[in-house]
PDB file of C-alpha atoms and ligand atoms in Angstrom:
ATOM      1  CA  UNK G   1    -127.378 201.617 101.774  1.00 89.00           C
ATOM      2  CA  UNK G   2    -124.666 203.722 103.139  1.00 95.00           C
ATOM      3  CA  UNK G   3    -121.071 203.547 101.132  1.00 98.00           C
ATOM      4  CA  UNK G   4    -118.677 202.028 103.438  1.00 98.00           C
ATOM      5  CA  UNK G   5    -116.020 204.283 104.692  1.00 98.00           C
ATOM      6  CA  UNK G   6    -113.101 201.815 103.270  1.00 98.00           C
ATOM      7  CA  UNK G   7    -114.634 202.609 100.116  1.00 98.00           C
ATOM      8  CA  UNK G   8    -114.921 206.193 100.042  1.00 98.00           C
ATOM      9  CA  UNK G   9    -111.409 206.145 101.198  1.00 98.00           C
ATOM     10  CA  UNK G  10    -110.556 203.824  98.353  1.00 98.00           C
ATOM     11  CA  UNK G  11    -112.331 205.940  95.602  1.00 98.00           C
ATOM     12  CA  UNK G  12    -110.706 209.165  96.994  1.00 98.00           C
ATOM     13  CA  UNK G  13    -107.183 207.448  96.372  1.00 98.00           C
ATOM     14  CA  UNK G  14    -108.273 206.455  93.124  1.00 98.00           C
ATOM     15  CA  UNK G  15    -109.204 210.294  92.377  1.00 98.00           C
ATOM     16  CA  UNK G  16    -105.187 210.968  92.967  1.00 98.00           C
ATOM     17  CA  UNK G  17    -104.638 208.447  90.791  1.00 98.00           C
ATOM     18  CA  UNK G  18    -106.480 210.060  88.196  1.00 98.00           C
ATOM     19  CA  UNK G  19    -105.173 213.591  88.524  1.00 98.00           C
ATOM     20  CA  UNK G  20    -101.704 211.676  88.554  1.00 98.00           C
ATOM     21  CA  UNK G  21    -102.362 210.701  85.114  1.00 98.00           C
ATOM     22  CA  UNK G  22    -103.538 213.588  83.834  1.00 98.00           C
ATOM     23  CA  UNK G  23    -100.359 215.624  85.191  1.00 98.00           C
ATOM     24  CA  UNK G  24     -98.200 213.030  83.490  1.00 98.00           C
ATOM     25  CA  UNK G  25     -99.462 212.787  80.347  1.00 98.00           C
ATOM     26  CA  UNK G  26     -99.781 216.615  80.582  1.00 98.00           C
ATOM     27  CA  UNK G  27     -95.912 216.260  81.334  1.00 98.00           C
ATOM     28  CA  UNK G  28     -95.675 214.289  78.054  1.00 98.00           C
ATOM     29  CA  UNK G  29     -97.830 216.422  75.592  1.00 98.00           C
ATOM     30  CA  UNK G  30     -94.889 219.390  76.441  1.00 98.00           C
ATOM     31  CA  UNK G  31     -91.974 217.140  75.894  1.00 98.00           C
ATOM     32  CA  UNK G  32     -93.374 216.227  72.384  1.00 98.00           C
ATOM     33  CA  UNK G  33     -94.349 220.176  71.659  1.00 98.00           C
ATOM     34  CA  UNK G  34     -90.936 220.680  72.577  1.00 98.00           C
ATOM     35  CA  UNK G  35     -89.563 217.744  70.442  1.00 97.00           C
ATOM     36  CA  UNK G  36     -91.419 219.562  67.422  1.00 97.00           C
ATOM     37  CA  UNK G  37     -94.069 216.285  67.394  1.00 98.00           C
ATOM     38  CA  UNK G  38     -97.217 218.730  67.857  1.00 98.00           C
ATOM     39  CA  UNK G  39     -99.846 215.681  66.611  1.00 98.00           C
ATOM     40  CA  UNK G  40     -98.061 214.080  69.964  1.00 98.00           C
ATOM     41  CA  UNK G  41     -98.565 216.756  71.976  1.00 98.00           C
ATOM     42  CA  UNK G  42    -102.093 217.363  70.820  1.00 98.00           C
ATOM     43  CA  UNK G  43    -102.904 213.576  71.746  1.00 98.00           C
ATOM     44  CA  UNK G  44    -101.521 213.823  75.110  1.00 98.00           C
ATOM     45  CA  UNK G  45    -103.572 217.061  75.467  1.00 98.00           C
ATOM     46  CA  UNK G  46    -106.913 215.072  75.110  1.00 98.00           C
ATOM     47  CA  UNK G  47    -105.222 212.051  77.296  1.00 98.00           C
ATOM     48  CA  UNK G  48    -104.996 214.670  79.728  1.00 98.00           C
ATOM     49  CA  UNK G  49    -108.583 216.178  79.522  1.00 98.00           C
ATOM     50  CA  UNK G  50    -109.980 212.814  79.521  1.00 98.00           C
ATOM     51  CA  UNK G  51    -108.198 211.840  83.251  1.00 98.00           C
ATOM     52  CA  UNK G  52    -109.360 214.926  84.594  1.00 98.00           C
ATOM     53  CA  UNK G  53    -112.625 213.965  83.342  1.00 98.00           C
ATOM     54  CA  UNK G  54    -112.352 210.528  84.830  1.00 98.00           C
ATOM     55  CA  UNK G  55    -111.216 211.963  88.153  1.00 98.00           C
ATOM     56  CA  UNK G  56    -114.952 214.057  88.285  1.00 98.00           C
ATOM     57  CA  UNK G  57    -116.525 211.255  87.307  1.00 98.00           C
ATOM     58  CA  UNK G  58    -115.620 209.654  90.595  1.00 98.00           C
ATOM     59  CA  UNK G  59    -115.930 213.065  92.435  1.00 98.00           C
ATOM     60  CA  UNK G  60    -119.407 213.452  91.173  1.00 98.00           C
ATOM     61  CA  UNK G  61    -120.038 209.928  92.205  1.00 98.00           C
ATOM     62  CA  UNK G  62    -118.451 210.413  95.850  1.00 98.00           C
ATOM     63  CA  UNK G  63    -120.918 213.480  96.125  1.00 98.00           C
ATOM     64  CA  UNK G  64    -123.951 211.315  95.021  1.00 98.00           C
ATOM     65  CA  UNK G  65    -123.304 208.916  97.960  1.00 98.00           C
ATOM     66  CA  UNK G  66    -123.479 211.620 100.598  1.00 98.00           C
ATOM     67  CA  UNK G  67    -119.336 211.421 100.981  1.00 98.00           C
ATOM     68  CA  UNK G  68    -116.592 213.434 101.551  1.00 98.00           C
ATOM     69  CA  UNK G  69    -114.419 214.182  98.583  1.00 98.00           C
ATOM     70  CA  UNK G  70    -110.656 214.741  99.454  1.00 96.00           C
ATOM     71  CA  UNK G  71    -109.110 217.038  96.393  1.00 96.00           C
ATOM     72  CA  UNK G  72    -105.369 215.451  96.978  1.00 95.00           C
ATOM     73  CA  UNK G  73    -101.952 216.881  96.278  1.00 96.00           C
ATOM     74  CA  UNK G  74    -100.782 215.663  92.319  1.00 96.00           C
ATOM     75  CA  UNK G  75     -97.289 214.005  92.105  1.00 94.00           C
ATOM     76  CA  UNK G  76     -94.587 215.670  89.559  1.00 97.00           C
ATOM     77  CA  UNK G  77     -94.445 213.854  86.762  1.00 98.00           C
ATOM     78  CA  UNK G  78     -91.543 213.000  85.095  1.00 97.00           C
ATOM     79  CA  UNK G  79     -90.185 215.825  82.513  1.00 95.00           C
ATOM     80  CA  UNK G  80     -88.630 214.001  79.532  1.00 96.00           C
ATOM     81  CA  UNK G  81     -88.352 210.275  77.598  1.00 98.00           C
ATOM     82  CA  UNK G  82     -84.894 209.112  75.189  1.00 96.00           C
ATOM     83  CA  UNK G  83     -87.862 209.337  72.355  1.00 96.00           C
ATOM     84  CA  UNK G  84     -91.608 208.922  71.401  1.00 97.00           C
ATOM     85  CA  UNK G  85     -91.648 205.499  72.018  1.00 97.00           C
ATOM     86  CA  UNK G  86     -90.357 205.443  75.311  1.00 98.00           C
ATOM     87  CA  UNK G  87     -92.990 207.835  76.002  1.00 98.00           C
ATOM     88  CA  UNK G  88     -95.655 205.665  74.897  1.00 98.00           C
ATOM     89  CA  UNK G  89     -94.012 202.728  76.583  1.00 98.00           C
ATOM     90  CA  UNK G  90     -94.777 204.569  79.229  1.00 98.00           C
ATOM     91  CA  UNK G  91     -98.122 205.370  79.054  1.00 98.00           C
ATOM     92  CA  UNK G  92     -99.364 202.189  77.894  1.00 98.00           C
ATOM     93  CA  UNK G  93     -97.825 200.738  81.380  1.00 98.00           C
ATOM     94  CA  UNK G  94     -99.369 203.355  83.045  1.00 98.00           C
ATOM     95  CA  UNK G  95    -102.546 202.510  82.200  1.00 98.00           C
ATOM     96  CA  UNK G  96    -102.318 198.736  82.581  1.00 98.00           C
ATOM     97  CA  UNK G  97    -101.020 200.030  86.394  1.00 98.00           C
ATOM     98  CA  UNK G  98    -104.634 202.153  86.311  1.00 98.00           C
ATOM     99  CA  UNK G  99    -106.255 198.958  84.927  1.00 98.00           C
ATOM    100  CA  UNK G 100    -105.060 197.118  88.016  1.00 98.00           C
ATOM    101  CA  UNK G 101    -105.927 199.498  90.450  1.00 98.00           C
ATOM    102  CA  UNK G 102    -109.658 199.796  88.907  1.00 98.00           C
ATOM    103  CA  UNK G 103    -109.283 195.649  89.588  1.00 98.00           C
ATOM    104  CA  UNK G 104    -108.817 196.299  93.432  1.00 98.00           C
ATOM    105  CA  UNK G 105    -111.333 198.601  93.423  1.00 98.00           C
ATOM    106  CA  UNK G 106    -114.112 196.161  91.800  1.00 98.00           C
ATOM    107  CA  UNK G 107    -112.830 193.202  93.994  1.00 98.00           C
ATOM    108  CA  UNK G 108    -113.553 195.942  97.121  1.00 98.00           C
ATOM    109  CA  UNK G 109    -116.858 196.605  96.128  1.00 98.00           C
ATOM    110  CA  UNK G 110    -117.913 192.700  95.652  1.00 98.00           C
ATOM    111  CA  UNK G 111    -116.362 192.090  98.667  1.00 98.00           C
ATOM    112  CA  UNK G 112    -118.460 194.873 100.530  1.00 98.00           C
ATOM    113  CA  UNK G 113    -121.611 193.614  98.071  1.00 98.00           C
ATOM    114  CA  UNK G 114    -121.784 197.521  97.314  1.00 98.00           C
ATOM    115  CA  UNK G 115    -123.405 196.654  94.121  1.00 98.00           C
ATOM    116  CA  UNK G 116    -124.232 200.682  93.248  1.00 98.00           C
ATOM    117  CA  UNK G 117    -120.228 200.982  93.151  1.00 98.00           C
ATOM    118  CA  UNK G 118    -120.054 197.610  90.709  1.00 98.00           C
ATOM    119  CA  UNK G 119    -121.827 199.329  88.712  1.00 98.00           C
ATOM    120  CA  UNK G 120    -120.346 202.538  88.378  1.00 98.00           C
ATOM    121  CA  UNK G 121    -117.263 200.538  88.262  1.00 98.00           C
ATOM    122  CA  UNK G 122    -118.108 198.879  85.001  1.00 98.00           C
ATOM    123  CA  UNK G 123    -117.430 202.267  82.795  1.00 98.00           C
ATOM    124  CA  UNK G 124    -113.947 202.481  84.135  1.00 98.00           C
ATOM    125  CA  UNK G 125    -113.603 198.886  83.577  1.00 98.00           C
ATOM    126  CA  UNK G 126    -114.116 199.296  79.503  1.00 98.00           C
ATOM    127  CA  UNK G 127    -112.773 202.511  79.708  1.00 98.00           C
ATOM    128  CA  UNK G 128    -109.435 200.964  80.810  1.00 98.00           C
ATOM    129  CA  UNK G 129    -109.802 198.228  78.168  1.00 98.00           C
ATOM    130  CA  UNK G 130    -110.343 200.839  75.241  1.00 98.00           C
ATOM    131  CA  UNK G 131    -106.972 203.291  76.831  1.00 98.00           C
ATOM    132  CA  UNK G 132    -104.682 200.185  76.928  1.00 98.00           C
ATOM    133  CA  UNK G 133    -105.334 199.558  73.408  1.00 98.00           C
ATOM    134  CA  UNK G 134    -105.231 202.662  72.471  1.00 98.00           C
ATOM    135  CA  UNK G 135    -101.902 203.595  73.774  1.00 98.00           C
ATOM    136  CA  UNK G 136    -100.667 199.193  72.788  1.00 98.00           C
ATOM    137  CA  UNK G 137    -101.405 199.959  69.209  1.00 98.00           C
ATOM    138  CA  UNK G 138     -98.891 203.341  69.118  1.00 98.00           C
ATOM    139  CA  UNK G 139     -96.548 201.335  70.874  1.00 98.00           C
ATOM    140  CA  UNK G 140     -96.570 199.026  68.702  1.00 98.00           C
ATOM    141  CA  UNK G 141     -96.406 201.471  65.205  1.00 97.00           C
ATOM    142  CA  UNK G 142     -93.348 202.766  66.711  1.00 98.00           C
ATOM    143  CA  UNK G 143     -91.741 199.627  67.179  1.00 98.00           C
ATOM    144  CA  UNK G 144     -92.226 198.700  64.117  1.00 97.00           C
ATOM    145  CA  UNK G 145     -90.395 202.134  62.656  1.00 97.00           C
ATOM    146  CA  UNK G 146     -87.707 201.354  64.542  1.00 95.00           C
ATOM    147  CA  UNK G 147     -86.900 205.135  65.192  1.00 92.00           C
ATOM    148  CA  UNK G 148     -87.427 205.884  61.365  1.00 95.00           C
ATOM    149  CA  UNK G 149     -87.998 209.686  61.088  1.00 94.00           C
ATOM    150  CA  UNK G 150     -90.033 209.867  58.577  1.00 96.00           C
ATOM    151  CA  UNK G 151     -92.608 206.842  59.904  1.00 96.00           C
ATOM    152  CA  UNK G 152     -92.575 208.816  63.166  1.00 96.00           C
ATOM    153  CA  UNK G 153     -93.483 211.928  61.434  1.00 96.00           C
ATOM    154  CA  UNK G 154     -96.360 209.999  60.030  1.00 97.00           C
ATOM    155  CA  UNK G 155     -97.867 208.589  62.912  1.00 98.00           C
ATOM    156  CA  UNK G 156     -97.177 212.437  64.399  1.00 98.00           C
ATOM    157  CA  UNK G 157     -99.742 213.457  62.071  1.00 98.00           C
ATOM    158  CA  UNK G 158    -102.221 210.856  62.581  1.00 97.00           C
ATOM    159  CA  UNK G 159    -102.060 211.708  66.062  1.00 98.00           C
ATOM    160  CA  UNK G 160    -103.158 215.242  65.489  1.00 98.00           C
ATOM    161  CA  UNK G 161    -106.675 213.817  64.144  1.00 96.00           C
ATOM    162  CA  UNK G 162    -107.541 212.881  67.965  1.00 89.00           C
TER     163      UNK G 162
HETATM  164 FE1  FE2 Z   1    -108.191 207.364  83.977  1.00 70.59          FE
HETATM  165 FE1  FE2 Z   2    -106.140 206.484  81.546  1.00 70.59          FE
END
């Protein structure tokens, strides 16, 4: 069955999306290697490998359908945060934003009954469950430090073991 051309249209925004992320938390891993918090940096790093990754994933799946791929423009991200947990903050709502998107996405492809996409739909489904608590449960370490130095130098460091 032929992929509708709504959807290919959808999954092509979606591949923005995911280059978006990657730039931004890209954008992030160089504040914190400029704020000295390298285990930071090095965790944004992956974050950012792993959208790029997520971003072929639906390229790959675009060219299995027998559809045109559209390799968009990537927006600037924004340069710097007050602090680490801003930062996070920020990625952790980013994702749930992903999350939400991936949503429309599934609720397109029942609607279409394009059951091939529901099912390549499911990885990004727990894939967006596992990043939001990933990036919830650094969110919430840092809240509990309160801004405490030396409990952000600790987390730093368990960061680098990404
Ligand atoms: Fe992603
Ligand atoms: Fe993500």
């Amino acid at each position: 069955m032929k992929i509708s051309d709504a959807m290919v249209s959808a999954i092509n925004d979606q591949i923005k999306a995911e280059f978006d992320s990657a730039y931004i938390y890209l954008a992030m891993s160089a504040y914190f290697k400029d704020a000295g918090l390298d285990g930071m940096a090095h965790w944004m790093k992956k974050q950012y490998t792993e959208e790029v990754e997520h971003a072929e994933k639906f390229i790959a799946y675009l060219y299995e359908r027998g559809a045109r791929v559209i390799i968009p423009d990537v927006a600037k991200p924004k340069e710097s945060y007050t602090d680490a947990l801003e930062a996070f903050k920020a990625a952790y709502a980013h994702e749930q934003y992903v999350t939400s998107r991936i949503y429309k996405l599934v609720d397109l492809a029942i609607s279409e009954k394009d059951y091939a996409t529901q099912s390549m739909l499911k990885w990004y489904v727990d894939e967006q469950m596992e990043e939001e608590d990933n990036t919830s449960s650094i969110v919430a370490k840092l809240e509990y430090l309160g801004g405490d130095k030396h409990g952000t130098y600790i987390v730093d460091r368990e960061l680098a073991s990404r």
